[in-house]
Coordinates of C-alpha atoms in Angstrom, one line a residue:
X503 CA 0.0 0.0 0.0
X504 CA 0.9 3.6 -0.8
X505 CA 2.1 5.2 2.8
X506 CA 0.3 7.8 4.2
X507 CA 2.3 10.7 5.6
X508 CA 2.1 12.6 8.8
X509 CA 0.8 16.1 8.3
X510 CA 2.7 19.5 10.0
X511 CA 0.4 22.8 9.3
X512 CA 2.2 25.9 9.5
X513 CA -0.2 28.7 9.9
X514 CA -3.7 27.5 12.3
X515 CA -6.1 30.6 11.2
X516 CA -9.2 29.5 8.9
X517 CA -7.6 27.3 6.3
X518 CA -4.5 25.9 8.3
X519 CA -7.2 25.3 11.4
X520 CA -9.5 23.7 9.3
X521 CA -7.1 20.9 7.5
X522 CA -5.8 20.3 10.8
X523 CA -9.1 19.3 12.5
X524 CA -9.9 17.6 8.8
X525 CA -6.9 15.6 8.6
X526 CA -6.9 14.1 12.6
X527 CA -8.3 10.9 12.8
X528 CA -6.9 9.7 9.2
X529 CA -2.9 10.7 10.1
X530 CA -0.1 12.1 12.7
X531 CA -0.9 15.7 12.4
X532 CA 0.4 18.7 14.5
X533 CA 0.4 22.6 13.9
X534 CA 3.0 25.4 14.5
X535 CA 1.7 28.9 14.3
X536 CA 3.2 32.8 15.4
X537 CA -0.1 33.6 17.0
X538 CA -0.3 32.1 21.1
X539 CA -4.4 32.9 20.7
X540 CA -4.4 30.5 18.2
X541 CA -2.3 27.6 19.5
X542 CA -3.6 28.0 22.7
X543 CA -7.6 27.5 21.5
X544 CA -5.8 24.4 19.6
X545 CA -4.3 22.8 22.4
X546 CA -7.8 23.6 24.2
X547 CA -9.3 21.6 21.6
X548 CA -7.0 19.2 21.8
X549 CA -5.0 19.3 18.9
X550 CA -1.2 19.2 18.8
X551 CA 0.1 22.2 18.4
X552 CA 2.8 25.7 19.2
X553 CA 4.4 28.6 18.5
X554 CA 7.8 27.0 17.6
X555 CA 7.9 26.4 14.2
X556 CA 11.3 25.6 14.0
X557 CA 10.6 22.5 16.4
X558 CA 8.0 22.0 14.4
X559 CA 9.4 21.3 11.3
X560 CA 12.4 19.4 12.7
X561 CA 9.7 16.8 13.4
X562 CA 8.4 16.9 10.1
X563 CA 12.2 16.3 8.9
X564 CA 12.3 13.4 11.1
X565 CA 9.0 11.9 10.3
X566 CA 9.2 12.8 6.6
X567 CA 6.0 14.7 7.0
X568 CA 4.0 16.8 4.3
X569 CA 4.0 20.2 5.4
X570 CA 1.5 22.4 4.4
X571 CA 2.4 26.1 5.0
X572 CA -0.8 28.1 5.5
X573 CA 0.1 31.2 6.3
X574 CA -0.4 34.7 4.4
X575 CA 1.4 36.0 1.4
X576 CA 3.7 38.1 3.3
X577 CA 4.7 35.7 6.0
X578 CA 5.6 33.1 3.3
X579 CA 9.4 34.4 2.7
X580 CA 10.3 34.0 6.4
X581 CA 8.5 30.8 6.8
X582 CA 10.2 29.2 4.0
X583 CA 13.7 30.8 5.3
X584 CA 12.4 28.2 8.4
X585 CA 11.6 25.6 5.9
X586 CA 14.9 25.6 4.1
X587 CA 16.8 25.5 7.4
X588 CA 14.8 23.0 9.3
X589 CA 13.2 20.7 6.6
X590 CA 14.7 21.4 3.2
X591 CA 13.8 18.0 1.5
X592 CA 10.3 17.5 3.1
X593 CA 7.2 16.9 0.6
X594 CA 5.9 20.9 0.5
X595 CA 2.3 22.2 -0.2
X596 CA 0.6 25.3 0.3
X597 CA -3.3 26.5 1.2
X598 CA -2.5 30.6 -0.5
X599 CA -4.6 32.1 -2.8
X600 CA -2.1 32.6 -5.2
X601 CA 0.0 30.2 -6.7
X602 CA 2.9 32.3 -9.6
X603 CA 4.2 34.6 -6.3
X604 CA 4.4 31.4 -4.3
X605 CA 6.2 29.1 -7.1
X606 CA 8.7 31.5 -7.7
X607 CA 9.6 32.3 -3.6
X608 CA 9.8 28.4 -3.1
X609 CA 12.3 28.2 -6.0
X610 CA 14.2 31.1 -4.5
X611 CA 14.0 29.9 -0.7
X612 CA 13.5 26.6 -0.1
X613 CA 14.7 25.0 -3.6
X614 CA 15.5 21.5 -2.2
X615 CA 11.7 21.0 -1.1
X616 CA 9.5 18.9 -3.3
X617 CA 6.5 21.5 -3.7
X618 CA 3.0 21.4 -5.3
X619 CA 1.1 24.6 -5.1
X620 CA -2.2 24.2 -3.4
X621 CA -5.3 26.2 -3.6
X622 CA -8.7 25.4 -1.7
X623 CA -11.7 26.9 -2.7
X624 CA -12.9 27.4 0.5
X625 CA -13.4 30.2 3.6
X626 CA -15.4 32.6 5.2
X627 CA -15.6 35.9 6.4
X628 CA -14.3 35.0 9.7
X629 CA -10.7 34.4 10.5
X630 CA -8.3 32.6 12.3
X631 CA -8.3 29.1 14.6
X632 CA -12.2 29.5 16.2
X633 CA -13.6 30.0 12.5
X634 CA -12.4 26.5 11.5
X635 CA -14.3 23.6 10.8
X636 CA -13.4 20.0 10.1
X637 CA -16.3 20.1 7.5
X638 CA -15.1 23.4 5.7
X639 CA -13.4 21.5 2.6
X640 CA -16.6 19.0 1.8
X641 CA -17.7 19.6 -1.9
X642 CA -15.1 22.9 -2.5
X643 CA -12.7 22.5 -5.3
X644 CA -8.8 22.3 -4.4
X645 CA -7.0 23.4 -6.8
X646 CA -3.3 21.3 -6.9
X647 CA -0.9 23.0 -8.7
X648 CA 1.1 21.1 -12.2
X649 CA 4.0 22.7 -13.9
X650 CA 6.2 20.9 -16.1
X651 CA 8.2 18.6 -14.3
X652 CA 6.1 18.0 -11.5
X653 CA 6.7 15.4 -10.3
X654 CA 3.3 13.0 -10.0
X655 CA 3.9 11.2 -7.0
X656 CA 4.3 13.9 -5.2
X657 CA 1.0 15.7 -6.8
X658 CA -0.7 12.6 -6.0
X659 CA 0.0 12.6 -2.6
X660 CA -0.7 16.3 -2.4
X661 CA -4.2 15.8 -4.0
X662 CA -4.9 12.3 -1.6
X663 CA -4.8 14.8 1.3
X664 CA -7.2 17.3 -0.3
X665 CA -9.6 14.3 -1.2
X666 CA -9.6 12.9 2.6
X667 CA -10.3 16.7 3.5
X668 CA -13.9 16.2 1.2
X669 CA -13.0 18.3 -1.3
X670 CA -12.8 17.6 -5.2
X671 CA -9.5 18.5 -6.8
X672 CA -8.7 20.8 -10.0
X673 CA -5.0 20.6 -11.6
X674 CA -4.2 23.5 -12.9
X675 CA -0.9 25.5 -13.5
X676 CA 0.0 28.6 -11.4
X677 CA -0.7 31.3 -14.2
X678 CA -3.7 29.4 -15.3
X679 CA -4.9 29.6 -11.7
X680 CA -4.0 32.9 -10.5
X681 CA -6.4 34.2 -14.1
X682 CA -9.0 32.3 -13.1
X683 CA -8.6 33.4 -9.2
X684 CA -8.3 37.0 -9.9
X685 CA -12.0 36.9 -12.0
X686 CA -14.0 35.0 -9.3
X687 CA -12.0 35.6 -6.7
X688 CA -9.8 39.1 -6.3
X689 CA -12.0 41.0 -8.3
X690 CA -15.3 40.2 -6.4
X691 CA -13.2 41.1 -3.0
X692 CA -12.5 44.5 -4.5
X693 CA -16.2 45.1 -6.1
X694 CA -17.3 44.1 -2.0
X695 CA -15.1 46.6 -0.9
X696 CA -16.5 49.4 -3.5
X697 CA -20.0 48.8 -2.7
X698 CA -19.6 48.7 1.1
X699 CA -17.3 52.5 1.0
X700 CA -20.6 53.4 -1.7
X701 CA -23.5 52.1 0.6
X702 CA -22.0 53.8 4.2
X703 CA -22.1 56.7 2.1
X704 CA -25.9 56.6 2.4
X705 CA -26.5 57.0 5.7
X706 CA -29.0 55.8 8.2
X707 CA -31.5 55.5 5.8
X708 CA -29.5 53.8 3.4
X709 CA -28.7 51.3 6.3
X710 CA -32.5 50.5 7.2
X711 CA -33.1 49.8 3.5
X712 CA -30.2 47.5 3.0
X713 CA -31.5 44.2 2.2
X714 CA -30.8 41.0 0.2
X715 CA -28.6 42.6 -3.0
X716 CA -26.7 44.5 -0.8
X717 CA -25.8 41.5 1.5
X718 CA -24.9 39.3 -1.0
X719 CA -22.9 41.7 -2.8
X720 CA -20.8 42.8 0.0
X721 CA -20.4 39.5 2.4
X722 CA -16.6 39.5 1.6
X723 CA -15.9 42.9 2.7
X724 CA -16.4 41.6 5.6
X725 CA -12.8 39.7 5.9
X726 CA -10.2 40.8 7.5
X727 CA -8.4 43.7 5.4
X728 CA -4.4 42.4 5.6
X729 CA -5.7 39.0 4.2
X730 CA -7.8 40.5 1.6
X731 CA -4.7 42.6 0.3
X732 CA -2.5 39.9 0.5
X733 CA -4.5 37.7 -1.7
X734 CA -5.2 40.8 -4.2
X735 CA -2.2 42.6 -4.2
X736 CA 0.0 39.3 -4.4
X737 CA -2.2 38.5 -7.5
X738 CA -1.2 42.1 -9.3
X739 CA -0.2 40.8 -12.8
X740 CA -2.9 38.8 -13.3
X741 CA -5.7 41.0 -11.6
X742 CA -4.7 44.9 -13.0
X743 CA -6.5 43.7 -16.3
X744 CA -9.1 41.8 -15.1
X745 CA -9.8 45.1 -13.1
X746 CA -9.4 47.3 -16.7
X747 CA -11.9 45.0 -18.3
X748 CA -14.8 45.5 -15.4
X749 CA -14.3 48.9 -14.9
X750 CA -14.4 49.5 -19.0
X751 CA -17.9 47.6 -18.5
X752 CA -18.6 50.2 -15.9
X753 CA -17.4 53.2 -17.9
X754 CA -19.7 51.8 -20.5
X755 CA -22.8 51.8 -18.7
X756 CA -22.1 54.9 -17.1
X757 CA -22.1 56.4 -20.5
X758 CA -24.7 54.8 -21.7
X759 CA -27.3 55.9 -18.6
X760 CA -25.9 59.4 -19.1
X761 CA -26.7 59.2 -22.7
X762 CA -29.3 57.2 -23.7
X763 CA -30.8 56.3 -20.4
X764 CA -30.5 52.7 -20.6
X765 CA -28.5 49.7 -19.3
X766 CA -29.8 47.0 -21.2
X767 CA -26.3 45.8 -22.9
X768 CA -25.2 45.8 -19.2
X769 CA -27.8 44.2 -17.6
X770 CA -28.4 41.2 -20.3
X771 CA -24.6 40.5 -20.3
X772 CA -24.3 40.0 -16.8
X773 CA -27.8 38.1 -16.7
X774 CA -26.4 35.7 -20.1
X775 CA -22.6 35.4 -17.8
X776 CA -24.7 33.7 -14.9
X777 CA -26.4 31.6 -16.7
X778 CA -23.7 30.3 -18.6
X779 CA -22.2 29.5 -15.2
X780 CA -25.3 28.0 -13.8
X781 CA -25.1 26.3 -17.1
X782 CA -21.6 24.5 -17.1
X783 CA -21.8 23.5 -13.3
X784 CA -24.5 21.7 -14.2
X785 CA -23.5 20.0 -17.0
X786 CA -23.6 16.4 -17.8
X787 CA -20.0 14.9 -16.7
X788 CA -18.2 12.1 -18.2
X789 CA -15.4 9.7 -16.6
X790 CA -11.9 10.6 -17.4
X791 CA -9.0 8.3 -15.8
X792 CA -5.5 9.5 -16.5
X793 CA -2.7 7.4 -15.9
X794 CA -0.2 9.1 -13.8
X795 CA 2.8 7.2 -15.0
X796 CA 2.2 7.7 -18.3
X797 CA 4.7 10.2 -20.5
X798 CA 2.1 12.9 -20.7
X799 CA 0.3 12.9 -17.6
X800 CA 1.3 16.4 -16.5
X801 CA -0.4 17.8 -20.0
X802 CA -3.2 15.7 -19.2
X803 CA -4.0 16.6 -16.1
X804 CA -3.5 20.4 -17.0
X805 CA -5.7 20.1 -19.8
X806 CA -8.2 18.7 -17.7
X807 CA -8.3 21.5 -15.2
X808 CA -8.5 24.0 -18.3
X809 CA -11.7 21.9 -19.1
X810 CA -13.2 22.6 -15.9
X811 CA -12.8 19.0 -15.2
X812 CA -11.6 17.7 -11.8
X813 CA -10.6 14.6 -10.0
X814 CA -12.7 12.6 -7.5
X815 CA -10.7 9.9 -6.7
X816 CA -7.0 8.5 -6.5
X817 CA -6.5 4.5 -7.1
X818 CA -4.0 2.0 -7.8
X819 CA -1.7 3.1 -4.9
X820 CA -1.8 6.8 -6.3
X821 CA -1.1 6.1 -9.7
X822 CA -4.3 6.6 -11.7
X823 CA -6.8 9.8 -11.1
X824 CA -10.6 9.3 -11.8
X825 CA -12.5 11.9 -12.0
X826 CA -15.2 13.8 -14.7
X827 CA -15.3 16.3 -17.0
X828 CA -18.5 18.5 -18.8

């Protein structure tokens, strides 16, 4: 049988919480954060877990854990200076929202780890160790990074622990990700933020009419600032003209109000984008198995995640992914 590694999370806020509690019971796990609130209501709960992160990862070097760094953007430098010191030829993942920033600081850092970029779909407005959930992970799409020469044990092992965490995985490249990311991700943080400066503008009375549109449009304003910049400003390349594109469509209705008084080209596109999203969600899937040993399984798999397929299940002692595709 394939072994199944012990798990050290670096970083016990939402995400890093949330594995942790998702991943006790099936391995070994223990956590290392920075923040004694947050180790502290871990140990409460019964979890193993600290503020040395050094000692942390010594045991992961020992054990030949996985380590899973889930910590924000601009801790990730220092941590990895850690990483490289303590456990430079561990099995390396990461939970940040962002996957080109990260790929290139763990080539620069910690070059002797065996990474593969991670991505879960997952969260809440709420933040650090009391927000998680061992159910937060169950249906979400986990996104685990390929690049060419990945190597595809490693992603497999990578993508067996999102699967045990409940949630579906999507391969997909770091600058294929971080496009995708900063249209239905960054972008919608930033539109939150706009329309929650807008509506506080209003006043009282805009405050007692505030009802279903305005809630679900601004529900991730509510998260905490420093993580929201993180995650958008660490997405820069790939966001500044996703950003030009919706405020052109803005411009554009803006003109056309002033003008002609109407905003149907505005309105019917964004009504037509929804439902071809509603649409491909719930489009028939087919089976798709792709052999991991076989010459072009990286392009595979990549293609697949370009596809909107994703991968359901790992067999044969990791070496085969099953999963669908619309």
């Amino acid at each position: 049988m394939c072994r199944v590694r012990d798990v050290c999370v670096i970083g016990l806020g939402l995400i890093g919480g949330s594995l942790l509690r998702a991943a006790a019971g099936k391995r070994t796990v223990w956590g290392a954060t920075l923040s004694e609130a947050d180790a502290g209501a871990a140990r409460a709960d019964g979890f193993d877990c600290g503020t040395d992160l050094d000692a942390a990862l010594r045991r992961a070097a020992e054990r030949d854990a996985l380590i899973v760094l889930a910590v924000p953007l601009t801790a990730l430098d220092e941590t990895l200076h850690h990483v490289a010191e303590q456990a430079p030829e561990c099995l390396l993942t990461d939970v940040t929202s962002v996957k080109g920033p990260v790929l290139r600081a763990v080539r620069r850092w910690a070059p002797d780890t065996r990474f593969v970029g991670g991505h879960p779909m997952a969260g809440k407005a709420e933040s650090g160790w009391s927000a998680g959930t061992a159910g937060l992970f169950d249906g979400a799409a986990w996104v685990v990074g390929v690049e060419p020469g990945t190597d595809l044990g490693d992603w497999a092992e990578v993508a067996a622990l999102a699967l045990e965490a409940g949630a579906h995985v999507v391969p997909a490249g770091a600058a294929a990700h971080d496009e995708a990311v900063a249209r239905v991700s960054h972008l919608p943080h930033l539109l939150a933020a706009v329309l929650s400066a807008v509506a506080a503008e209003g006043g009282p009375l805009a405050a007692a009419l505030a009802a279903g549109s305005y809630a679900d449009g601004t529900r991730v304003a509510g998260s905490r600032p420093a993580l929201v910049r993180a995650m958008t400003e660490g997405n820069r390349e790939a966001l500044l003209p996703v950003l030009d594109d919706a405020l052109g469509r803005l411009g554009a209705a803006r003109g056309s109000l002033a003008s002609t008084g109407g905003l149907a080209v505005t309105i019917n596109a964004g009504h037509e984008g929804k439902q071809t999203f509603a649409q491909a969600r719930e489009a028939q899937r087919t089976g798709v198995r792709i052999d991991l040993t076989a010459p072009d399984a990286v392009e595979a798999l990549a293609a697949l995640g370009e596809r909107g397929g994703r991968i359901t299940a790992l067999t044969d002692e990791l070496r085969t992914a099953t999963g669908e595709v619309s």
